XYZ file of C-alpha atoms in Angstrom:
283
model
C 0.000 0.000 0.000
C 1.031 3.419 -0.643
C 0.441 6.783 1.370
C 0.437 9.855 -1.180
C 0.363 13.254 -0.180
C -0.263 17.084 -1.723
C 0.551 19.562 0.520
C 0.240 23.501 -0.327
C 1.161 25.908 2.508
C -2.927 26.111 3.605
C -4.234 22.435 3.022
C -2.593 18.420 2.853
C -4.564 16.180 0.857
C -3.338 12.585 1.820
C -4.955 9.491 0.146
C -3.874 5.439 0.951
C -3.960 3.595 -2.144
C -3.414 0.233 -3.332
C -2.211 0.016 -7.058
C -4.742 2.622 -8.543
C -7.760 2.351 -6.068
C -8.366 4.983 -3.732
C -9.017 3.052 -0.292
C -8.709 6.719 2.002
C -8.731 10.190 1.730
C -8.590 13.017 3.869
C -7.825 16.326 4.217
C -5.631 18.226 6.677
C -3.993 21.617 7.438
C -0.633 22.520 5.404
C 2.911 21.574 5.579
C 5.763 23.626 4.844
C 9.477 23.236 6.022
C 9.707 26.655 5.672
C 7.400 27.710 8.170
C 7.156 25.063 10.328
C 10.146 22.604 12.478
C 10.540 18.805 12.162
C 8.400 18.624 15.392
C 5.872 20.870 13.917
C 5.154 18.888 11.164
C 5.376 15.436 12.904
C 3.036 17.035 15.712
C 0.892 18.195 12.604
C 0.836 14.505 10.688
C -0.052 12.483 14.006
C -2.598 14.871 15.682
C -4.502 15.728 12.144
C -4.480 11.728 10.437
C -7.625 9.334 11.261
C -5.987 6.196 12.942
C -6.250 3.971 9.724
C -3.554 5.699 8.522
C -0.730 4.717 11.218
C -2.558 1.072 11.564
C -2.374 0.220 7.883
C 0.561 -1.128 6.435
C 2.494 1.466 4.291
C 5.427 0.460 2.274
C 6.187 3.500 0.597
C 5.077 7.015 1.118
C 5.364 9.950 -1.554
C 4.949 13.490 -0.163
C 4.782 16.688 -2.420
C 4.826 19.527 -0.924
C 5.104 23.594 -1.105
C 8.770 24.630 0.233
C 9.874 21.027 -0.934
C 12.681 22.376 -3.392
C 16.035 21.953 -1.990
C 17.663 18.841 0.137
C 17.644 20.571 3.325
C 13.499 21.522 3.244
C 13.189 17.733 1.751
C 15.205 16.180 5.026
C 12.581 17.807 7.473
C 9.731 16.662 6.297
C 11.305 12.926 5.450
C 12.130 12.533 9.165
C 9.082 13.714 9.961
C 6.816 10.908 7.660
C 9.449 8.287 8.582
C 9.565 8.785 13.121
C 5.859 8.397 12.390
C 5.389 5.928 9.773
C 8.059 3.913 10.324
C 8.819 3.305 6.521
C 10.645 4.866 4.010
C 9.858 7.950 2.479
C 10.525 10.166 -0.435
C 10.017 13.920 -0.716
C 9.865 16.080 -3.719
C 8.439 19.766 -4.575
C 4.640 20.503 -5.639
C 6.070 21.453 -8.747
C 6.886 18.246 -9.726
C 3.344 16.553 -8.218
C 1.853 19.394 -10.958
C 3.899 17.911 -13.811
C 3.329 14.444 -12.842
C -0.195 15.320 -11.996
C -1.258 17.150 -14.997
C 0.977 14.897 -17.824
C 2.236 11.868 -16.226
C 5.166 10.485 -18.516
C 4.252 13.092 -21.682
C 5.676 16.511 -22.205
C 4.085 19.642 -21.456
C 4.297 22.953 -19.916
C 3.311 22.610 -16.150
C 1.604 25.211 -13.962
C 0.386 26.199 -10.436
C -1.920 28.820 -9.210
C -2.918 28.639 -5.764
C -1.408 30.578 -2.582
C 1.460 30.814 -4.569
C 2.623 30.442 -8.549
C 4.929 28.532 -10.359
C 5.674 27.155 -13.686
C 8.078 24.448 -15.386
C 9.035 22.718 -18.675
C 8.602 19.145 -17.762
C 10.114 16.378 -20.692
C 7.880 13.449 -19.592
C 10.344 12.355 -16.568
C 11.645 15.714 -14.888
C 11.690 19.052 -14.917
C 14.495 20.776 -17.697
C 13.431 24.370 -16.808
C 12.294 26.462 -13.832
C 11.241 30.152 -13.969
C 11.776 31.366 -10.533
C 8.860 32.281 -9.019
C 10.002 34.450 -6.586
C 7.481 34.380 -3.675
C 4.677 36.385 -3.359
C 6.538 40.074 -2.563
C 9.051 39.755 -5.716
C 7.140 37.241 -8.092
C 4.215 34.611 -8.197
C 2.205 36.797 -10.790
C -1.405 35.206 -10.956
C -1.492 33.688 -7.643
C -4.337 34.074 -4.977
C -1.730 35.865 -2.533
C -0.510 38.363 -5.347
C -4.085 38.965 -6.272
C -4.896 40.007 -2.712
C -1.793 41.856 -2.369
C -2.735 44.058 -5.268
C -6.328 44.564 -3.864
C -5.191 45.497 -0.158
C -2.633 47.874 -2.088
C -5.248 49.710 -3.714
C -7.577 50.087 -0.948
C -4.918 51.413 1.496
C -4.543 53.983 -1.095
C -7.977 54.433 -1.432
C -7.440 53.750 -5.498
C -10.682 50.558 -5.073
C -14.067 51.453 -5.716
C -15.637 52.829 -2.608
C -18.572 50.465 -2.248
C -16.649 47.175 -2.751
C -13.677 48.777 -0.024
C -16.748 48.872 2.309
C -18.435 45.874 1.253
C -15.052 44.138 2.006
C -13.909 45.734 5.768
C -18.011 44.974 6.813
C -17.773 41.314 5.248
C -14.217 40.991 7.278
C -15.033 43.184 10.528
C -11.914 44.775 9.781
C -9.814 47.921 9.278
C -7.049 49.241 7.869
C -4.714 49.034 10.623
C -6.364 45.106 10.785
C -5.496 44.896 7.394
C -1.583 46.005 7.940
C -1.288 43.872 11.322
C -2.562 41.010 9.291
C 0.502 41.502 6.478
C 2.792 42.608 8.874
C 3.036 41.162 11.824
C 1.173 37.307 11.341
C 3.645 34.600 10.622
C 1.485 33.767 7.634
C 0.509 36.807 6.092
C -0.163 35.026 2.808
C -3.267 32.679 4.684
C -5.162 36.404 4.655
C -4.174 37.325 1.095
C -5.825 34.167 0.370
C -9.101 34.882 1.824
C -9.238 38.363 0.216
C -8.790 36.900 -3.045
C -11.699 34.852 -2.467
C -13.883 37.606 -1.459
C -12.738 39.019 -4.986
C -14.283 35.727 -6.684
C -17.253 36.530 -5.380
C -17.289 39.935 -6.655
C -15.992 38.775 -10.300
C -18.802 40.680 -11.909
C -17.302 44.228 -10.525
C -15.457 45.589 -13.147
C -12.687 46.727 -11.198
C -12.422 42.960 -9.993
C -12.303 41.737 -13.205
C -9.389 44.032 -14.778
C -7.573 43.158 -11.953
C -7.471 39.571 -11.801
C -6.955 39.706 -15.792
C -3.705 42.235 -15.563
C -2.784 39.271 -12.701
C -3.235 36.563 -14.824
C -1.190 38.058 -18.253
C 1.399 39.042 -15.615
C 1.793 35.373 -14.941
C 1.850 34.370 -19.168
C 4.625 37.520 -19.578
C 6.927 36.812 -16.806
C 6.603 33.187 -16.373
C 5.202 31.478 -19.665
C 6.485 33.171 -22.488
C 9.946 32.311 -21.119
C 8.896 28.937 -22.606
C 8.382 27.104 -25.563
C 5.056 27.829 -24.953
C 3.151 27.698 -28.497
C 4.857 24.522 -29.261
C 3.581 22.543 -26.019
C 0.507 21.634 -23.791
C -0.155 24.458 -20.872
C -1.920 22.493 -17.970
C -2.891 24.412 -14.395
C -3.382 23.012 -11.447
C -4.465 24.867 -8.076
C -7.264 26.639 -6.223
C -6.525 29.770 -7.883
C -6.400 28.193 -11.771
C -9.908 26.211 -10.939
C -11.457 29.256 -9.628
C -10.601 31.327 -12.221
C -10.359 28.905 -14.806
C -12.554 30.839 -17.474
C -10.858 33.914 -17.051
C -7.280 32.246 -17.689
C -8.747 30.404 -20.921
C -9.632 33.583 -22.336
C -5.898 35.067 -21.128
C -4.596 32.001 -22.946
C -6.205 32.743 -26.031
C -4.921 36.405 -25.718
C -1.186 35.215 -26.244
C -2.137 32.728 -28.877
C -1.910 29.774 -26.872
C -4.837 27.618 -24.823
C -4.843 25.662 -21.833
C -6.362 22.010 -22.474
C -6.205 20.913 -18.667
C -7.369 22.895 -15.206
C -7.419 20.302 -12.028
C -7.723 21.918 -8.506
C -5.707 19.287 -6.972
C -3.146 16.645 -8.887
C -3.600 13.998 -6.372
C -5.743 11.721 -9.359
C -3.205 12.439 -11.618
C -0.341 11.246 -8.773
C -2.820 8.112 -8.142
C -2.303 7.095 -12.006
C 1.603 8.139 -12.637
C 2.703 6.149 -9.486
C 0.204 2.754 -10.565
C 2.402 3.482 -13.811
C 5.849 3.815 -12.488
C 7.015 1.679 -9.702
C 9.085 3.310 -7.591
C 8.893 6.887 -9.595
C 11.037 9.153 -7.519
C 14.006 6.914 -7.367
């Protein structure tokens, strides 16, 4: 049996599956090494996980997460999975879970747009290329955070509409010192960004809302996909931020002369199917 997890920063999805059948899925809260210790996340994984999950037995356990990139991140949350698993464990970014997700073993342009953005040229077995995405105060055009960002910008500086600025401190029971605590001084500043970007779905029909997601959303194509191939390959999104907005970022697609033949919110199917297709897949 094998545990396989998708974490972002704001939610884990972990499912136990045997070949390609789903036998348990749940939720949880995120994981990142960034943010949080070994004991953090190992207090996080044993408090959060239904008991099936530690009384089953696991042989091999693939975890993708957000702040996954480099050895050192990898090595904290592989101690973690193993002092509670007991098995072995392998760790790799949620860049790679979005080109495994979204194309398997085939070639393609792989995207994310959720809390945060990135992008990659995956060849069917790795990824060859890697814009930077920066995080979400020098890069990750198109993502949820960035789109909040630019919102709480604007109504600092009193540049949003007036009704939707007081449509969104009554719907939050907030103000703008609230708003600059909440950036400032919380240890995850981009957990708020998040939620004001989904008070901006919801509003999708203002005009204001609209222009700015869309300016968001060709930021992402101009500083992230055009440094691609990207007319001569697939363009697949996965993420909250993609699904949500999925219309809007066809129609960006179609602006640069491209389209985007695949929008998933999570690639945890598409993990299911690669890893009943290759045995052992991140050796």
């Amino acid at each position: 049996m094998k545990l396989i997890a998708e974490s972002t920063s704001t939610r884990t999805e972990w499912v136990l599956v045997e070949g390609d059948h789903l036998v348990q899925r749940v939720i949880t809260e995120g994981i990142n090494p960034y943010f949080q210790t070994r004991k953090e996340i190992s207090r996080s994984i044993r408090l959060n996980l239904p008991e099936i999950f530690f009384k089953r037995k696991i042989n091999q356990i693939y975890f993708y997460g957000a702040g996954c990139a480099t050895e050192e991140k990898k090595k904290v949350v592989e101690s973690s999975l193993i002092a509670q698993f007991k098995t072995s464990a392998r760790v790799e970014s949620d860049l790679l879970a979005a080109a495994r997700g979204l194309f398997k073993n085939d070639t393609g342009i792989a995207c994310i747009l959720g809390t945060g953005s990135n992008s990659c040229f995956y060849d069917g077995e790795k990824i060859t290329k890697n814009v930077r995405p920066a995080g979400y105060v020098l890069g990750d055009e198109g993502s949820e955070a960035v789109l909040g960002k630019l919102f709480l910008a604007n109504v600092l500086k009193d540049l949003a509409p007036v009704e939707l600025t007081k449509l969104f401190y009554e719907k939050f029971g907030i103000t703008a010192d609230d708003v600059m605590d909440a950036v400032y001084e919380s240890t995850s500043p981009t957990r708020f960004l998040v939620f004001v970007s989904r008070f901006l779905a919801e509003n999708l029909e203002n005009k204001y809302v609209y222009n700015l997601l869309t300016q968001n959303l060709r930021d992402f194509f101009t500083r992230n996909i055009c440094q691609y191939d990207y007319k001569a390959y697939r363009i697949r999104f996965v993420g909250s931020g993609a699904f949500t907005f999925a219309e809007v970022l066809k129609e960006i697609a179609l602006e640069f002369g491209t389209k985007v033949d695949m929008i998933k919110v999570s690639s945890i199917q598409g993990l299911i199917e690669y890893h009943a297709l290759n045995v052992d897949g991140l050796d």
